[in-house]
Short mmCIF file of N, CA and C in Angstrom, two decimals:
data_model
loop_
_atom_site.label_atom_id
_atom_site.label_comp_id
_atom_site.label_asym_id
_atom_site.label_seq_id
_atom_site.Cartn_x
_atom_site.Cartn_y
_atom_site.Cartn_z
N MET A 1 78.65 105.19 97.66
CA MET A 1 78.16 104.32 98.72
C MET A 1 77.72 105.14 99.93
N GLU A 2 78.43 106.23 100.21
CA GLU A 2 78.09 107.01 101.39
C GLU A 2 76.88 107.91 101.16
N LEU A 3 76.69 108.35 99.93
CA LEU A 3 75.61 109.29 99.65
C LEU A 3 74.23 108.74 99.98
N PRO A 4 73.86 107.52 99.60
CA PRO A 4 72.54 107.02 99.99
C PRO A 4 72.36 106.93 101.50
N LEU A 5 73.41 106.54 102.21
CA LEU A 5 73.31 106.46 103.66
C LEU A 5 73.10 107.85 104.25
N LEU A 6 73.82 108.84 103.76
CA LEU A 6 73.66 110.20 104.27
C LEU A 6 72.28 110.76 103.95
N MET A 7 71.75 110.38 102.79
CA MET A 7 70.41 110.84 102.42
C MET A 7 69.37 110.27 103.37
N ILE A 8 69.50 109.00 103.72
CA ILE A 8 68.57 108.38 104.66
C ILE A 8 68.66 109.06 106.02
N VAL A 9 69.87 109.33 106.48
CA VAL A 9 70.06 109.99 107.78
C VAL A 9 69.46 111.39 107.74
N ALA A 10 69.68 112.12 106.65
CA ALA A 10 69.15 113.48 106.54
C ALA A 10 67.63 113.48 106.55
N VAL A 11 67.02 112.56 105.83
CA VAL A 11 65.56 112.49 105.80
C VAL A 11 65.02 112.17 107.20
N ASN A 12 65.67 111.26 107.90
CA ASN A 12 65.23 110.94 109.26
C ASN A 12 65.36 112.13 110.19
N GLN A 13 66.43 112.90 110.05
CA GLN A 13 66.61 114.08 110.90
C GLN A 13 65.53 115.13 110.63
N VAL A 14 65.22 115.35 109.36
CA VAL A 14 64.18 116.33 109.01
C VAL A 14 62.83 115.86 109.52
N ARG A 15 62.53 114.58 109.37
CA ARG A 15 61.27 114.04 109.85
C ARG A 15 61.17 114.21 111.36
N ARG A 16 62.26 113.97 112.08
CA ARG A 16 62.25 114.13 113.53
C ARG A 16 62.02 115.59 113.92
N GLN A 17 62.62 116.53 113.18
CA GLN A 17 62.41 117.95 113.47
C GLN A 17 60.94 118.33 113.31
N PHE A 18 60.30 117.84 112.24
CA PHE A 18 58.89 118.16 112.03
C PHE A 18 58.01 117.50 113.07
N GLU A 19 58.35 116.30 113.50
CA GLU A 19 57.55 115.64 114.53
C GLU A 19 57.66 116.36 115.86
N GLU A 20 58.81 116.96 116.16
CA GLU A 20 58.97 117.71 117.40
C GLU A 20 58.15 118.99 117.39
N CYS A 21 57.87 119.52 116.20
CA CYS A 21 57.11 120.77 116.10
C CYS A 21 55.62 120.54 116.02
N ALA A 22 55.20 119.31 116.07
CA ALA A 22 53.77 119.01 115.98
C ALA A 22 53.04 119.58 117.20
N PRO A 23 51.78 119.96 117.04
CA PRO A 23 51.04 120.55 118.17
C PRO A 23 50.89 119.61 119.36
N ASP A 24 50.83 118.31 119.10
CA ASP A 24 50.64 117.37 120.20
C ASP A 24 51.96 116.76 120.69
N ALA A 25 53.08 117.34 120.29
CA ALA A 25 54.39 116.82 120.70
C ALA A 25 54.64 117.15 122.17
N PRO A 26 55.32 116.26 122.89
CA PRO A 26 55.62 116.56 124.30
C PRO A 26 56.64 117.68 124.42
N ALA A 27 56.47 118.51 125.43
CA ALA A 27 57.38 119.62 125.66
C ALA A 27 58.63 119.12 126.39
N VAL A 28 59.78 119.53 125.91
CA VAL A 28 61.05 119.14 126.52
C VAL A 28 61.62 120.38 127.21
N PRO A 29 61.83 120.35 128.52
CA PRO A 29 62.34 121.54 129.20
C PRO A 29 63.79 121.83 128.80
N LEU A 30 64.13 123.10 128.78
CA LEU A 30 65.49 123.53 128.46
C LEU A 30 66.34 123.40 129.72
N VAL A 31 67.39 122.61 129.64
CA VAL A 31 68.26 122.36 130.78
C VAL A 31 69.48 123.27 130.66
N PRO A 32 69.74 124.12 131.66
CA PRO A 32 70.90 125.00 131.57
C PRO A 32 72.20 124.20 131.67
N ARG A 33 73.24 124.69 130.99
CA ARG A 33 74.53 124.01 131.02
C ARG A 33 75.21 124.24 132.38
N ALA A 34 75.95 123.26 132.77
CA ALA A 34 76.66 123.36 134.04
C ALA A 34 77.85 124.31 133.88
N PRO A 35 78.12 125.13 134.91
CA PRO A 35 79.25 126.05 134.80
C PRO A 35 80.59 125.31 134.74
N ALA A 36 80.64 124.09 135.25
CA ALA A 36 81.89 123.34 135.20
C ALA A 36 82.28 123.04 133.76
N ALA A 37 81.30 122.85 132.89
CA ALA A 37 81.60 122.59 131.48
C ALA A 37 82.29 123.79 130.85
N ARG A 38 81.85 124.99 131.20
CA ARG A 38 82.48 126.20 130.65
C ARG A 38 83.90 126.36 131.17
N GLN A 39 84.11 126.06 132.44
CA GLN A 39 85.45 126.17 133.01
C GLN A 39 86.38 125.15 132.37
N THR A 40 85.88 123.96 132.16
CA THR A 40 86.69 122.91 131.53
C THR A 40 87.04 123.30 130.10
N ARG A 41 86.06 123.82 129.38
CA ARG A 41 86.30 124.23 128.00
C ARG A 41 87.31 125.37 127.93
N ALA A 42 87.23 126.33 128.85
CA ALA A 42 88.18 127.44 128.87
C ALA A 42 89.58 126.95 129.21
N ALA A 43 89.69 126.03 130.16
CA ALA A 43 91.00 125.49 130.53
C ALA A 43 91.61 124.71 129.37
N LEU A 44 90.78 123.95 128.67
CA LEU A 44 91.27 123.20 127.52
C LEU A 44 91.73 124.15 126.41
N ALA A 45 91.01 125.23 126.20
CA ALA A 45 91.40 126.20 125.19
C ALA A 45 92.74 126.84 125.54
N ARG A 46 92.92 127.20 126.81
CA ARG A 46 94.21 127.79 127.22
C ARG A 46 95.35 126.79 127.01
N GLY A 47 95.10 125.52 127.34
CA GLY A 47 96.13 124.50 127.16
C GLY A 47 96.48 124.30 125.69
N LEU A 48 95.47 124.32 124.82
CA LEU A 48 95.73 124.16 123.40
C LEU A 48 96.51 125.34 122.83
N ILE A 49 96.21 126.53 123.31
CA ILE A 49 96.95 127.72 122.84
C ILE A 49 98.40 127.64 123.29
N ARG A 50 98.64 127.21 124.52
CA ARG A 50 100.02 127.03 124.99
C ARG A 50 100.75 125.98 124.17
N MET A 51 100.07 124.86 123.91
CA MET A 51 100.68 123.79 123.12
C MET A 51 100.99 124.26 121.70
N ALA A 52 100.12 125.06 121.12
CA ALA A 52 100.37 125.59 119.78
C ALA A 52 101.59 126.49 119.79
N GLY A 53 101.79 127.27 120.86
CA GLY A 53 102.98 128.12 120.95
C GLY A 53 104.25 127.31 121.07
N VAL A 54 104.19 126.18 121.73
CA VAL A 54 105.37 125.34 121.90
C VAL A 54 105.70 124.60 120.60
N VAL A 55 104.69 124.13 119.92
CA VAL A 55 104.90 123.30 118.74
C VAL A 55 105.17 124.13 117.48
N ALA A 56 104.72 125.38 117.46
CA ALA A 56 104.85 126.20 116.26
C ALA A 56 106.32 126.44 115.91
N PRO A 57 106.63 126.47 114.61
CA PRO A 57 108.01 126.75 114.22
C PRO A 57 108.38 128.20 114.55
N PRO A 58 109.65 128.46 114.81
CA PRO A 58 110.05 129.84 115.13
C PRO A 58 109.89 130.75 113.93
N GLU A 59 109.61 132.01 114.20
CA GLU A 59 109.47 132.97 113.12
C GLU A 59 110.87 133.32 112.60
N PRO A 60 110.99 133.61 111.30
CA PRO A 60 112.30 133.98 110.77
C PRO A 60 112.76 135.32 111.36
N ALA A 61 114.10 135.49 111.42
CA ALA A 61 114.67 136.70 112.01
C ALA A 61 114.32 137.94 111.18
N CYS A 62 114.34 137.83 109.87
CA CYS A 62 113.97 138.96 109.01
C CYS A 62 113.05 138.47 107.92
N ARG A 63 112.22 139.35 107.49
CA ARG A 63 111.26 138.98 106.44
C ARG A 63 111.60 139.62 105.16
#
């Protein structure tokens, strides 16, 4: 049931890519990312690493 739906979505995506590459397609300017997004992503990564250290099981005393 999912495969036909995914095929339709994939075909639409490919068609859209080719239409964007057409010679008469409108140009879309490249918008730089905001630095706040990078800071937020870095803070979230640090928080996830801390949480992983808290949740992780302790290592065995001897291997």
